GROMACS .gro file of C-alpha atoms in nm:
model
  313
    1MET     CA    1  -1.041  10.049   3.651
    2ALA     CA    2  -0.882   9.807   3.461
    3GLY     CA    3  -1.099   9.417   3.487
    4ARG     CA    4  -1.390   9.590   3.618
    5ASN     CA    5  -1.612   9.568   3.361
    6ASN     CA    6  -1.618   9.216   3.387
    7PRO     CA    7  -1.942   9.087   3.344
    8ASN     CA    8  -1.896   8.760   3.534
    9GLY     CA    9  -1.697   8.881   3.826
   10THR     CA   10  -1.580   8.482   3.823
   11ASN     CA   11  -1.291   8.354   4.085
   12ARG     CA   12  -1.221   8.721   4.184
   13ASP     CA   13  -1.300   8.863   4.528
   14ILE     CA   14  -1.506   9.183   4.428
   15ARG     CA   15  -1.365   9.430   4.705
   16ASP     CA   16  -1.051   9.395   4.551
   17ASP     CA   17  -1.143   9.658   4.329
   18PHE     CA   18  -1.214   9.899   4.623
   19ARG     CA   19  -0.868   9.806   4.807
   20ALA     CA   20  -0.689   9.926   4.474
   21GLU     CA   21  -0.851  10.230   4.494
   22ILE     CA   22  -0.824  10.358   4.826
   23ARG     CA   23  -0.437  10.226   4.790
   24GLU     CA   24  -0.431  10.446   4.477
   25PHE     CA   25  -0.617  10.716   4.638
   26LEU     CA   26  -0.460  10.756   4.980
   27GLY     CA   27  -0.106  10.724   4.812
   28THR     CA   28  -0.137  11.000   4.569
   29ARG     CA   29  -0.287  11.255   4.915
   30ARG     CA   30   0.005  11.168   5.076
   31ALA     CA   31   0.239  11.250   4.801
   32LYS     CA   32   0.045  11.606   4.764
   33VAL     CA   33   0.119  11.675   5.139
   34THR     CA   34   0.535  11.803   5.210
   35PRO     CA   35   0.642  11.754   5.575
   36GLU     CA   36   0.685  12.135   5.583
   37GLN     CA   37   0.317  12.131   5.485
   38ALA     CA   38   0.233  11.862   5.775
   39GLY     CA   39   0.414  12.061   6.038
   40LEU     CA   40   0.677  11.786   6.054
   41PRO     CA   41   1.079  11.864   6.127
   42VAL     CA   42   1.309  11.820   5.785
   43TYR     CA   43   1.634  11.710   5.889
   44GLY     CA   44   1.913  11.899   5.638
   45GLY     CA   45   2.120  11.603   5.588
   46GLU     CA   46   1.769  11.350   5.557
   47ARG     CA   47   1.761  11.198   5.206
   48ARG     CA   48   1.423  11.066   5.094
   49ARG     CA   49   1.279  10.924   4.864
   50VAL     CA   50   0.929  11.073   4.814
   51THR     CA   51   0.884  11.428   4.804
   52GLY     CA   52   0.563  11.412   5.028
   53LEU     CA   53   0.467  11.208   5.348
   54ARG     CA   54   0.543  10.874   5.423
   55ARG     CA   55   0.304  10.644   5.556
   56GLU     CA   56   0.515  10.669   5.930
   57GLU     CA   57   0.484  11.033   5.927
   58VAL     CA   58   0.088  11.010   5.835
   59ALA     CA   59   0.053  10.754   6.089
   60LEU     CA   60   0.221  10.996   6.328
   61LEU     CA   61  -0.011  11.254   6.239
   62ALA     CA   62  -0.302  11.054   6.235
   63GLY     CA   63  -0.243  10.919   6.595
   64ILE     CA   64  -0.280  10.515   6.482
   65SER     CA   65   0.042  10.264   6.391
   66SER     CA   66   0.230  10.287   6.127
   67GLU     CA   67   0.121   9.911   6.102
   68TYR     CA   68  -0.246   9.985   6.135
   69TYR     CA   69  -0.172  10.276   5.850
   70THR     CA   70  -0.028  10.033   5.623
   71ARG     CA   71  -0.290   9.780   5.614
   72LEU     CA   72  -0.529  10.062   5.595
   73GLU     CA   73  -0.400  10.192   5.289
   74ARG     CA   74  -0.353   9.840   5.084
   75GLY     CA   75  -0.709   9.840   5.121
   76ASN     CA   76  -0.794   9.594   5.490
   77ALA     CA   77  -1.095   9.833   5.575
   78THR     CA   78  -1.232   9.634   5.856
   79GLY     CA   79  -1.383   9.820   6.132
   80VAL     CA   80  -1.211  10.161   6.093
   81SER     CA   81  -1.366  10.377   6.327
   82GLU     CA   82  -1.493  10.775   6.269
   83SER     CA   83  -1.217  10.895   6.479
   84VAL     CA   84  -0.941  10.728   6.274
   85ILE     CA   85  -1.067  10.833   5.987
   86ASP     CA   86  -1.071  11.187   6.082
   87GLY     CA   87  -0.764  11.146   6.160
   88ILE     CA   88  -0.619  11.024   5.835
   89ALA     CA   89  -0.845  11.305   5.677
   90GLN     CA   90  -0.651  11.577   5.876
   91ALA     CA   91  -0.327  11.408   5.841
   92LEU     CA   92  -0.378  11.396   5.440
   93GLN     CA   93  -0.559  11.757   5.446
   94LEU     CA   94  -0.805  11.582   5.314
   95ASP     CA   95  -1.127  11.844   5.176
   96GLU     CA   96  -1.503  11.767   5.274
   97ALA     CA   97  -1.523  11.596   4.868
   98GLU     CA   98  -1.185  11.407   4.943
   99ARG     CA   99  -1.311  11.270   5.305
  100ILE     CA  100  -1.636  11.152   5.137
  101HIS     CA  101  -1.495  10.993   4.903
  102LEU     CA  102  -1.257  10.766   5.077
  103LEU     CA  103  -1.576  10.710   5.315
  104ASP     CA  104  -1.730  10.534   5.013
  105LEU     CA  105  -1.408  10.357   4.902
  106LEU     CA  106  -1.376  10.230   5.288
  107ARG     CA  107  -1.784  10.118   5.281
  108GLY     CA  108  -1.706   9.972   4.931
  109ALA     CA  109  -1.404   9.795   5.041
  110GLY     CA  110  -1.662   9.595   5.324
  111THR     CA  111  -1.914   9.520   5.082
  112THR     CA  112  -1.959   9.158   4.933
  113ARG     CA  113  -2.253   9.196   4.726
  114PRO     CA  114  -2.195   9.123   4.351
  115PRO     CA  115  -2.148   9.350   4.054
  116ARG     CA  116  -2.480   9.461   3.888
  117ARG     CA  117  -2.556   9.265   3.567
  118ARG     CA  118  -2.725   9.508   3.386
  119PRO     CA  119  -2.695   9.897   3.383
  120VAL     CA  120  -3.002  10.080   3.545
  121GLN     CA  121  -3.213  10.271   3.310
  122GLN     CA  122  -3.250  10.629   3.418
  123ARG     CA  123  -3.572  10.838   3.362
  124VAL     CA  124  -3.659  11.191   3.452
  125ARG     CA  125  -4.025  11.182   3.653
  126PRO     CA  126  -4.298  11.373   3.431
  127ALA     CA  127  -4.313  11.659   3.743
  128VAL     CA  128  -3.937  11.731   3.722
  129GLN     CA  129  -3.949  11.799   3.331
  130ARG     CA  130  -4.231  12.060   3.451
  131VAL     CA  131  -4.022  12.205   3.656
  132LEU     CA  132  -3.735  12.259   3.394
  133ASP     CA  133  -4.002  12.383   3.116
  134SER     CA  134  -4.166  12.652   3.315
  135MET     CA  135  -3.781  12.801   3.389
  136SER     CA  136  -3.799  12.957   3.036
  137GLY     CA  137  -3.561  13.258   3.122
  138THR     CA  138  -3.305  13.020   3.252
  139PRO     CA  139  -3.118  12.713   3.115
  140ALA     CA  140  -3.180  12.441   3.290
  141PHE     CA  141  -3.096  12.055   3.296
  142ILE     CA  142  -3.126  11.747   3.476
  143LEU     CA  143  -2.804  11.548   3.507
  144SER     CA  144  -2.701  11.182   3.607
  145GLY     CA  145  -2.388  11.128   3.798
  146ARG     CA  146  -2.179  10.990   3.534
  147GLY     CA  147  -2.261  11.322   3.328
  148ASP     CA  148  -2.578  11.256   3.096
  149ILE     CA  149  -2.776  11.495   2.979
  150LEU     CA  150  -3.084  11.328   3.085
  151ALA     CA  151  -3.368  11.610   3.008
  152ALA     CA  152  -3.342  11.998   2.957
  153ASN     CA  153  -3.542  12.267   2.868
  154PRO     CA  154  -3.557  12.483   2.535
  155LEU     CA  155  -3.314  12.751   2.653
  156GLY     CA  156  -3.089  12.466   2.751
  157ARG     CA  157  -3.097  12.252   2.501
  158ALA     CA  158  -2.979  12.583   2.282
  159LEU     CA  159  -2.732  12.693   2.529
  160PHE     CA  160  -2.534  12.331   2.489
  161SER     CA  161  -2.647  12.252   2.127
  162PRO     CA  162  -2.281  12.178   2.061
  163VAL     CA  163  -2.316  11.863   2.331
  164TYR     CA  164  -2.644  11.791   2.154
  165ALA     CA  165  -2.496  11.779   1.809
  166ASP     CA  166  -2.305  11.458   1.902
  167PRO     CA  167  -2.643  11.186   1.765
  168ALA     CA  168  -2.533  10.969   2.072
  169ARG     CA  169  -2.829  10.994   2.355
  170PRO     CA  170  -2.827  11.103   2.606
  171PRO     CA  171  -2.555  11.354   2.556
  172ASN     CA  172  -2.299  11.346   2.769
  173ASN     CA  173  -2.080  11.635   2.912
  174ALA     CA  174  -1.748  11.416   2.960
  175ARG     CA  175  -1.763  11.307   2.600
  176PHE     CA  176  -1.779  11.580   2.483
  177VAL     CA  177  -1.492  11.763   2.730
  178PHE     CA  178  -1.266  11.477   2.625
  179LEU     CA  179  -1.316  11.353   2.256
  180ASP     CA  180  -1.543  11.678   2.060
  181PRO     CA  181  -1.275  11.932   1.917
  182HIS     CA  182  -1.509  12.170   1.971
  183ALA     CA  183  -1.530  12.151   2.335
  184THR     CA  184  -1.201  12.399   2.353
  185GLU     CA  185  -1.360  12.649   2.184
  186PHE     CA  186  -1.706  12.620   2.389
  187PHE     CA  187  -1.565  12.582   2.705
  188ARG     CA  188  -1.293  12.904   2.728
  189ASP     CA  189  -1.210  12.794   3.057
  190TRP     CA  190  -1.141  12.398   2.923
  191ASP     CA  191  -0.875  12.346   3.094
  192GLN     CA  192  -1.045  12.402   3.486
  193VAL     CA  193  -1.398  12.198   3.329
  194ALA     CA  194  -1.171  11.879   3.198
  195GLY     CA  195  -1.041  11.887   3.557
  196ASP     CA  196  -1.378  11.919   3.735
  197THR     CA  197  -1.505  11.645   3.508
  198VAL     CA  198  -1.286  11.405   3.597
  199ALA     CA  199  -1.287  11.489   3.959
  200MET     CA  200  -1.680  11.456   3.918
  201LEU     CA  201  -1.667  11.123   3.743
  202ARG     CA  202  -1.398  10.974   4.006
  203ALA     CA  203  -1.589  11.074   4.307
  204GLU     CA  204  -1.926  10.868   4.179
  205ALA     CA  205  -1.701  10.560   4.061
  206GLY     CA  206  -1.625  10.580   4.403
  207ARG     CA  207  -1.980  10.531   4.513
  208ASP     CA  208  -2.060  10.263   4.290
  209LEU     CA  209  -1.758  10.089   4.075
  210TYR     CA  210  -1.985   9.852   3.930
  211ASP     CA  211  -2.199  10.096   3.766
  212ARG     CA  212  -2.166   9.957   3.420
  213ARG     CA  213  -2.265  10.300   3.258
  214LEU     CA  214  -2.009  10.487   3.458
  215THR     CA  215  -1.755  10.180   3.385
  216ASP     CA  216  -1.842  10.168   3.029
  217LEU     CA  217  -1.737  10.558   2.984
  218ILE     CA  218  -1.446  10.567   3.187
  219GLY     CA  219  -1.308  10.289   2.999
  220GLU     CA  220  -1.446  10.435   2.639
  221LEU     CA  221  -1.214  10.780   2.781
  222SER     CA  222  -0.946  10.625   2.895
  223THR     CA  223  -0.914  10.436   2.552
  224ARG     CA  224  -0.944  10.738   2.368
  225SER     CA  225  -0.798  11.048   2.505
  226GLU     CA  226  -0.452  11.049   2.659
  227GLU     CA  227  -0.554  11.408   2.793
  228PHE     CA  228  -0.831  11.193   3.039
  229ARG     CA  229  -0.605  10.897   3.124
  230ARG     CA  230  -0.348  11.148   3.224
  231ARG     CA  231  -0.578  11.365   3.496
  232TRP     CA  232  -0.787  11.006   3.577
  233ALA     CA  233  -0.462  10.895   3.703
  234ALA     CA  234  -0.451  11.167   3.986
  235HIS     CA  235  -0.728  11.061   4.173
  236ASN     CA  236  -0.844  11.409   4.221
  237VAL     CA  237  -1.212  11.426   4.372
  238ARG     CA  238  -1.417  11.753   4.402
  239MET     CA  239  -1.760  11.885   4.492
  240HIS     CA  240  -1.854  12.115   4.198
  241THR     CA  241  -2.225  12.226   4.337
  242THR     CA  242  -2.130  12.626   4.225
  243GLY     CA  243  -1.913  12.867   3.984
  244VAL     CA  244  -1.908  13.046   3.693
  245LYS     CA  245  -1.900  12.873   3.368
  246LEU     CA  246  -1.728  13.083   3.064
  247LEU     CA  247  -1.843  12.948   2.735
  248HIS     CA  248  -1.871  13.050   2.360
  249HIS     CA  249  -2.162  12.983   2.206
  250PRO     CA  250  -2.110  12.949   1.800
  251VAL     CA  251  -2.412  13.162   1.773
  252VAL     CA  252  -2.411  13.439   2.015
  253GLY     CA  253  -2.061  13.455   2.144
  254ASP     CA  254  -1.948  13.471   2.473
  255LEU     CA  255  -2.100  13.408   2.818
  256ASP     CA  256  -2.036  13.413   3.173
  257LEU     CA  257  -2.304  13.215   3.339
  258PRO     CA  258  -2.310  13.173   3.736
  259PHE     CA  259  -2.453  12.815   3.787
  260GLU     CA  260  -2.608  12.606   4.084
  261THR     CA  261  -2.678  12.268   4.114
  262PHE     CA  262  -2.998  12.123   4.299
  263PRO     CA  263  -2.956  11.757   4.424
  264LEU     CA  264  -3.308  11.577   4.365
  265GLY     CA  265  -3.385  11.370   4.675
  266ALA     CA  266  -3.611  11.133   4.518
  267ASP     CA  267  -3.370  11.083   4.258
  268PRO     CA  268  -3.024  11.047   4.484
  269SER     CA  269  -2.869  10.995   4.141
  270GLN     CA  270  -2.935  11.303   3.982
  271VAL     CA  271  -2.901  11.698   4.007
  272LEU     CA  272  -3.108  11.971   3.872
  273LEU     CA  273  -2.832  12.222   3.718
  274THR     CA  274  -2.923  12.571   3.607
  275TYR     CA  275  -2.743  12.921   3.472
  276THR     CA  276  -2.864  13.254   3.498
  277ALA     CA  277  -2.678  13.561   3.382
  278GLU     CA  278  -2.642  13.934   3.597
  279PRO     CA  279  -2.908  14.142   3.523
  280ALA     CA  280  -2.853  14.399   3.228
  281SER     CA  281  -2.536  14.219   3.147
  282PRO     CA  282  -2.373  14.170   2.845
  283THR     CA  283  -2.448  13.791   2.879
  284GLN     CA  284  -2.842  13.842   2.975
  285ASP     CA  285  -2.827  14.011   2.600
  286ALA     CA  286  -2.679  13.718   2.467
  287LEU     CA  287  -2.926  13.471   2.640
  288ASN     CA  288  -3.207  13.683   2.534
  289LEU     CA  289  -3.080  13.642   2.200
  290LEU     CA  290  -3.027  13.246   2.234
  291ALA     CA  291  -3.407  13.231   2.367
  292SER     CA  292  -3.541  13.379   1.998
  293TRP     CA  293  -3.271  13.186   1.825
  294ALA     CA  294  -3.414  12.876   1.991
  295ALA     CA  295  -3.789  12.912   1.943
  296THR     CA  296  -3.732  12.996   1.559
  297ASN     CA  297  -3.499  12.662   1.505
  298ASP     CA  298  -3.654  12.359   1.524
  299ASP     CA  299  -3.337  12.104   1.470
  300ILE     CA  300  -3.285  12.127   1.836
  301GLN     CA  301  -3.590  12.065   1.959
  302ARG     CA  302  -3.615  11.733   1.721
  303SER     CA  303  -3.258  11.640   1.878
  304ALA     CA  304  -3.382  11.653   2.232
  305PRO     CA  305  -3.481  11.305   2.377
  306ALA     CA  306  -3.854  11.279   2.425
  307ASN     CA  307  -3.917  11.282   2.822
  308GLY     CA  308  -3.563  11.307   2.953
  309SER     CA  309  -3.551  10.894   2.833
  310GLU     CA  310  -3.256  10.714   2.774
  311PRO     CA  311  -3.248  10.438   2.571
  312ALA     CA  312  -3.160  10.088   2.721
  313ASP     CA  313  -2.824   9.908   2.536
   0.00000   0.00000   0.00000
């Protein structure tokens, strides 16, 4: 995403950024699929310069000409039909998250709107905050697409107290994962969390490369974290809506917490994230202890942003 933070956007077709993303994304997807996996014959004496599929092989599998696919991979997305996209998705064995990401990039390559000059300030509606506060036995959060914690209930703030320890507001999961030395201890499955975090940021970037808060965050992480740069270059995208998070809390120890995310229909860039414990499990006992600790720990309450508001740049 080099150059995409240019505030002026002068002397440059803004669609070039999306075209570059299309080229890199499709190139990395081709590299992940071998001819054997695609059901193509491989001859014993054939010398291949690539381990994955060639462009002409993708075109063959998708039922289009190699010239057309080459133009598409170079970012010429004008008039691409649904059937062509479906053929390419099948040829490259894209999952649903990857297919949606490709659609987002193709849509962006056809836009002519200018980049936003100022970031959009996100706020959590009072009714949503009341829903969070009513979930007294469940850690709950409102997250933005770039991983900002816009709001949380008291048990949520207690659970993520290591993330709230960073004085920057709003707290950001991606910044914590890659820049805070405590992250590898807090997330017992840090490698999985790191991969999921980058994949979600990559998907969010595909929806809008000109979200300045997002590009600033990606620029910061790319500058300060070699691990982030390596993972970002893989162009992986993922839908991460349910699973189990393995945490080690500094007060109550290990927790195995199933989670669910729910999109907020009136706030399309925000999701509700909840963690629940199996009844009568050690994790439930730990959550009960954490709730008691949170009730007597005023520091966590004072560190939370009021009403999930986000300071302006």
